[in-house]
GROMACS .gro file of C-alpha atoms in nm:
model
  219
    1UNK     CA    1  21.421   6.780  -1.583
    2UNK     CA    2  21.561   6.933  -1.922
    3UNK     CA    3  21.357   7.063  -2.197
    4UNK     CA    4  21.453   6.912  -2.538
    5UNK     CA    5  21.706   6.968  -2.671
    6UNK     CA    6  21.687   7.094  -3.049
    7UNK     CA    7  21.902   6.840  -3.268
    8UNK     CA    8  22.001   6.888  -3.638
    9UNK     CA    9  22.091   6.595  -3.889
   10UNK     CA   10  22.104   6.635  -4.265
   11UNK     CA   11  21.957   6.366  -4.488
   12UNK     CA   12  21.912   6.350  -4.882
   13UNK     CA   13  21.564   6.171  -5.071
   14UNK     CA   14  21.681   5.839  -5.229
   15UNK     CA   15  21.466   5.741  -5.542
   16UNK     CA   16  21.658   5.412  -5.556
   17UNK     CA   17  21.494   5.064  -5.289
   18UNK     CA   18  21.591   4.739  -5.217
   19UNK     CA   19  21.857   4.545  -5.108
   20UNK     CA   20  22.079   4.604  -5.375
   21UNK     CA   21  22.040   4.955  -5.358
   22UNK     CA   22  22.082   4.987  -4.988
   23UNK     CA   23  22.402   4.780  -5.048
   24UNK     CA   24  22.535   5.022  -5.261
   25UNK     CA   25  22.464   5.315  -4.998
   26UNK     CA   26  22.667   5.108  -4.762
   27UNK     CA   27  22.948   5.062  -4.995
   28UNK     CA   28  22.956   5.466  -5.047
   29UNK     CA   29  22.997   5.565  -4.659
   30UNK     CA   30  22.622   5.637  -4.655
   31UNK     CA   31  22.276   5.482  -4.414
   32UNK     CA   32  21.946   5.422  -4.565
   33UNK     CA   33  21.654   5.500  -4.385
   34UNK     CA   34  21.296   5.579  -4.435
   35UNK     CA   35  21.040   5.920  -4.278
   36UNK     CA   36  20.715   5.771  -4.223
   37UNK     CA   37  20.372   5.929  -4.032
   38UNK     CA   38  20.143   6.186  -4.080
   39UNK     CA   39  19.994   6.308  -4.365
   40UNK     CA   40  20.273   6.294  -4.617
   41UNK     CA   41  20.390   5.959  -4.854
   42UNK     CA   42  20.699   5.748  -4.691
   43UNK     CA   43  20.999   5.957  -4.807
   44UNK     CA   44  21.310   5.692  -4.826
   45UNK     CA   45  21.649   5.942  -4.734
   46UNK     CA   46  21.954   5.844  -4.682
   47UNK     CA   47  22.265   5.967  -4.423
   48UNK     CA   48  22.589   6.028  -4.378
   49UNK     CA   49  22.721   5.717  -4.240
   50UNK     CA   50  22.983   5.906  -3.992
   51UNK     CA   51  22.760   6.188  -3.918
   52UNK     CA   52  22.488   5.937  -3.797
   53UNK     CA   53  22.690   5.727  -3.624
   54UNK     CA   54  22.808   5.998  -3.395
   55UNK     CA   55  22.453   6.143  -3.342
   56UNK     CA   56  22.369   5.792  -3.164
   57UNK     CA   57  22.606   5.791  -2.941
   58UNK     CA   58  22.472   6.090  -2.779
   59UNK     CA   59  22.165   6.007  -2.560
   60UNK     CA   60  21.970   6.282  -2.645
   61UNK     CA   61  21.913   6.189  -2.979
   62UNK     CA   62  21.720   5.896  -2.899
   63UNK     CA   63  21.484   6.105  -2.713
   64UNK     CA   64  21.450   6.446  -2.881
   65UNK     CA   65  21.260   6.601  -3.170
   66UNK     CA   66  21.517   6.571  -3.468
   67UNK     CA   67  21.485   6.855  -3.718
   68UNK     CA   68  21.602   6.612  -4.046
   69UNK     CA   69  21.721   6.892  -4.315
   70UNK     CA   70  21.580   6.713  -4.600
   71UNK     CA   71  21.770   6.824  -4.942
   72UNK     CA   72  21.902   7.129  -4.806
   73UNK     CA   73  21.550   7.279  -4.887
   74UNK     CA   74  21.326   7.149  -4.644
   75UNK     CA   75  21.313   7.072  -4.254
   76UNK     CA   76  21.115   6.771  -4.125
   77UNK     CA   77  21.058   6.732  -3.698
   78UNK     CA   78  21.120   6.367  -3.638
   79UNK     CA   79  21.181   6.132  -3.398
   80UNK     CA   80  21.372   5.820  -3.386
   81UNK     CA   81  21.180   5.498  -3.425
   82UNK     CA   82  21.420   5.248  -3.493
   83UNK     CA   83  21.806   5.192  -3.542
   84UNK     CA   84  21.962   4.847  -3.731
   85UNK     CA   85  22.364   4.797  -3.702
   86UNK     CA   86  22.563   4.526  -3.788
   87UNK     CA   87  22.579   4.251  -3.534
   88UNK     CA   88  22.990   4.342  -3.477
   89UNK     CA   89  23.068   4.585  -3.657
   90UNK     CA   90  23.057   4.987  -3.556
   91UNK     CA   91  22.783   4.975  -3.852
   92UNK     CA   92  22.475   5.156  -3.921
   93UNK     CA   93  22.230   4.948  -4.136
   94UNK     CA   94  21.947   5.153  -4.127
   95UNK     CA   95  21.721   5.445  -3.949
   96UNK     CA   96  21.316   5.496  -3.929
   97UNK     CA   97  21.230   5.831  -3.847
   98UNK     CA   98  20.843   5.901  -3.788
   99UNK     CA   99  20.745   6.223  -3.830
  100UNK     CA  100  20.593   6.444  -3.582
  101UNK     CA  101  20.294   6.644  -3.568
  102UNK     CA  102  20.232   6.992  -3.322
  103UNK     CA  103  19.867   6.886  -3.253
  104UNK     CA  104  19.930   6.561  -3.154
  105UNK     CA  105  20.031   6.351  -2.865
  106UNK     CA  106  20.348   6.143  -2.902
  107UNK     CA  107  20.481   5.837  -2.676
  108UNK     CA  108  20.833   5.798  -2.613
  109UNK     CA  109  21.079   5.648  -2.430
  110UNK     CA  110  21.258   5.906  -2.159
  111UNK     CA  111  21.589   5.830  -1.970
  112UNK     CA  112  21.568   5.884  -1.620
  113UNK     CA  113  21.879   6.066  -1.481
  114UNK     CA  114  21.919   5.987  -1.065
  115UNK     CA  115  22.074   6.286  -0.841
  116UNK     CA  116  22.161   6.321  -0.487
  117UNK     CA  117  22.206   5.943  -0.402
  118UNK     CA  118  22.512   6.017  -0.197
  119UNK     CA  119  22.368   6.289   0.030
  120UNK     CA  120  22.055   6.058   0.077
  121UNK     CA  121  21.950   5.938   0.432
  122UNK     CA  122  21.947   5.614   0.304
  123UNK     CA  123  22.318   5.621   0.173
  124UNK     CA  124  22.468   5.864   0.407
  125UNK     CA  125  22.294   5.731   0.717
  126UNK     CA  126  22.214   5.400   0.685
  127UNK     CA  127  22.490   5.256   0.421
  128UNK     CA  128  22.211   5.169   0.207
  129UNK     CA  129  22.235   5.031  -0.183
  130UNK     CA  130  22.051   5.241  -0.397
  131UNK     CA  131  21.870   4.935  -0.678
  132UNK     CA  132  21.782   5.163  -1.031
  133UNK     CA  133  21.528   4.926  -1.172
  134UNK     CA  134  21.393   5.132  -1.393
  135UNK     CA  135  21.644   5.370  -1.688
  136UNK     CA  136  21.368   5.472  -1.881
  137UNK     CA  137  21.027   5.589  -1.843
  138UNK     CA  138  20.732   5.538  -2.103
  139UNK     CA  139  20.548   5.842  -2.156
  140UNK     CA  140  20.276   6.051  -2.351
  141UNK     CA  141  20.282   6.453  -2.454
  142UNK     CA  142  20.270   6.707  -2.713
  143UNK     CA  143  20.578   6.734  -2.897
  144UNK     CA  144  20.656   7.108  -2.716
  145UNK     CA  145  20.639   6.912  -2.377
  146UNK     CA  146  20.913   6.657  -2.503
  147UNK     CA  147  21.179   6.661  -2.171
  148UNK     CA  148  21.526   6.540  -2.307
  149UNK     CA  149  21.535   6.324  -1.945
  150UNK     CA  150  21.354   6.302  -1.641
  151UNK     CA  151  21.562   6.340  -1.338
  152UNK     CA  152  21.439   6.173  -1.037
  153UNK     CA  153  21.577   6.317  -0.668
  154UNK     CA  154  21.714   6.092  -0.421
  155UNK     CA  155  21.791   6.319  -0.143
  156UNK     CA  156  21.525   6.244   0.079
  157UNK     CA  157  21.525   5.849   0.090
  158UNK     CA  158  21.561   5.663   0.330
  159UNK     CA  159  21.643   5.276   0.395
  160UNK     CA  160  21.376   5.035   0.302
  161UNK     CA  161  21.196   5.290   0.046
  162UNK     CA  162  21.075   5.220  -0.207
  163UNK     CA  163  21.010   5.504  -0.544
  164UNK     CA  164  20.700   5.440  -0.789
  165UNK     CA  165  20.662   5.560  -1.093
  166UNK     CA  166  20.333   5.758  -0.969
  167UNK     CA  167  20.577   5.930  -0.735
  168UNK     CA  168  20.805   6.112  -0.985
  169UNK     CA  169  20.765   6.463  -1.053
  170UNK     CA  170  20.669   6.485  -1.439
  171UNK     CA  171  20.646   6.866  -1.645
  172UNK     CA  172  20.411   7.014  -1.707
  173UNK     CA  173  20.205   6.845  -1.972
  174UNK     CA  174  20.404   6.491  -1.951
  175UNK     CA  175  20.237   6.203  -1.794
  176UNK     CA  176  20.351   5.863  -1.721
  177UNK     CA  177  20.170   5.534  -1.969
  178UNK     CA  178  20.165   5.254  -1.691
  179UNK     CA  179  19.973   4.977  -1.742
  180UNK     CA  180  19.595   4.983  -1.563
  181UNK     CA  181  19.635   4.871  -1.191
  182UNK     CA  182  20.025   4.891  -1.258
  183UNK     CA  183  20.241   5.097  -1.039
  184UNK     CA  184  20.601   4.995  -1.117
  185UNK     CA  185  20.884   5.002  -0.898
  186UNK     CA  186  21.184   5.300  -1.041
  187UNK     CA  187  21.432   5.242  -0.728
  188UNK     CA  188  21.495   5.078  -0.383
  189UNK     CA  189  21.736   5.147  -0.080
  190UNK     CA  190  21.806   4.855   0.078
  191UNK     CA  191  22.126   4.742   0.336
  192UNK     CA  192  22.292   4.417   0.170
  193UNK     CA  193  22.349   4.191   0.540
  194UNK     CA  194  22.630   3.987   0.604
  195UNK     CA  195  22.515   3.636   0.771
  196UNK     CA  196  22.755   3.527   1.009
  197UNK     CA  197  22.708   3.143   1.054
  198UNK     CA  198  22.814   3.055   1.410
  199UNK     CA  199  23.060   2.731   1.433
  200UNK     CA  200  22.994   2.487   1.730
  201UNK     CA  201  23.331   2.427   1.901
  202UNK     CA  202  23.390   2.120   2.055
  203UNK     CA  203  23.649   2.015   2.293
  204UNK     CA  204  23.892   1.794   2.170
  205UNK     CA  205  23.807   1.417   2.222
  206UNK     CA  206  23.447   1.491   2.333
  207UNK     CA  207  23.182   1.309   2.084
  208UNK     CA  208  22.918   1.561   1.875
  209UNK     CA  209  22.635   1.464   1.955
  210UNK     CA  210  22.282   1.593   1.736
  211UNK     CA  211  22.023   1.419   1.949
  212UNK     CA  212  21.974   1.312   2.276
  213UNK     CA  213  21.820   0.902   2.310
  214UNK     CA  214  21.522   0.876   2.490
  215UNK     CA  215  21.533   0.686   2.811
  216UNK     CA  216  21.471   0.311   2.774
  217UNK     CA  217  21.188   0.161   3.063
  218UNK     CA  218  21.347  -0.114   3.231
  219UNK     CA  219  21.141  -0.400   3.272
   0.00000   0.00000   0.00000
């Protein structure tokens, strides 16, 4: 499990809205977005278009407290709400940010990162397939307690197991948001079988036969 990590992006307040001002952002290599939450006003920003686009690609930034550098002047802790792009091309359209407060719980969204699948009865042993049927884990804490992933250990399962979500090993002050009487399945082991279907052979010129008559009564 990794603590989170602390990510930087700049962003400059945009007085200009709509369409036709977001269009013009585009056209100038930039992303409009908006900070919403807490206390404060909506503050519409805008970014970097290339700077942003390279911040997404990294997984962390879709689950960390940003620091947004607002103006140069001022530092707002955020965290990624929402992300628009284009429907083909390497495009940003547009970011929501919501801003985050030290006093109160957040949910989020938390990749899970699987280790020691190899060296796992179930694998080593028993030739098992390991099923991942969960990425990503739902989950409430204080924004201190944010973990940049959970990593869930493999190295003791065995074939036929089963992992739920009330079995994974959470930090301190993270817990899971399942819903009530829900306990969802995060991986399997299971051993894919090979059915062998098993051809009659017949000799040659002898009839196949499926049923046997019953015998007639003579009269």
């Amino acid at each position: 499990m990794a603590n989170q990590a602390v990510l930087e992006i700049s962003a400059q307040s945009r007085k200009e809205e709509g369409r036709g001002a977001s269009r013009r952002l585009r056209r100038g290599g930039n992303v409009p977005g908006i900070i919403y939450g807490g206390d404060s006003a909506p503050t519409p920003v805008s970014f970097d278009h290339n700077t942003l686009y390279h911040a997404l690609r990294k997984e962390a930034f879709h689950s960390s407290i940003l620091t947004v550098k607002l103006d140069n002047d001022k530092e707002v802790r955020a965290l990624l709400r929402d992300v628009q792009m284009h429907p083909y091309r390497q495009q940003v359209l547009h970011i929501d940010l919501q801003r985050v407060e030290g006093n109160k719980k957040i949910h989020m969204r938390v990749p899970l990162h699987f280790v020691n699948a190899e060296s796992s009865p179930a694998v080593k042993l028993g030739g098992a397939l390991i099923n991942q049927i969960i990425n990503e884990l739902d989950i409430s804490c204080l924004p201190k307690d944010l973990p940049e992933f959970i990593e869930v250990d493999l190295s003791e399962m065995n074939v036929g197991e089963t992992l739920h979500v009330s079995a994974l090993k959470l930090p301190e002050g993270v817990s899971a948001i399942m819903q009530r009487g829900l306990d969802p399945t995060v991986v399997g082991a299971s051993v894919v079988k090979e059915v062998v279907e098993e051809e009659a052979v017949t000799a040659p010129g002898e009839p196949v036969t499926t049923a046997q008559a019953a015998p007639t009564a003579e009269s």
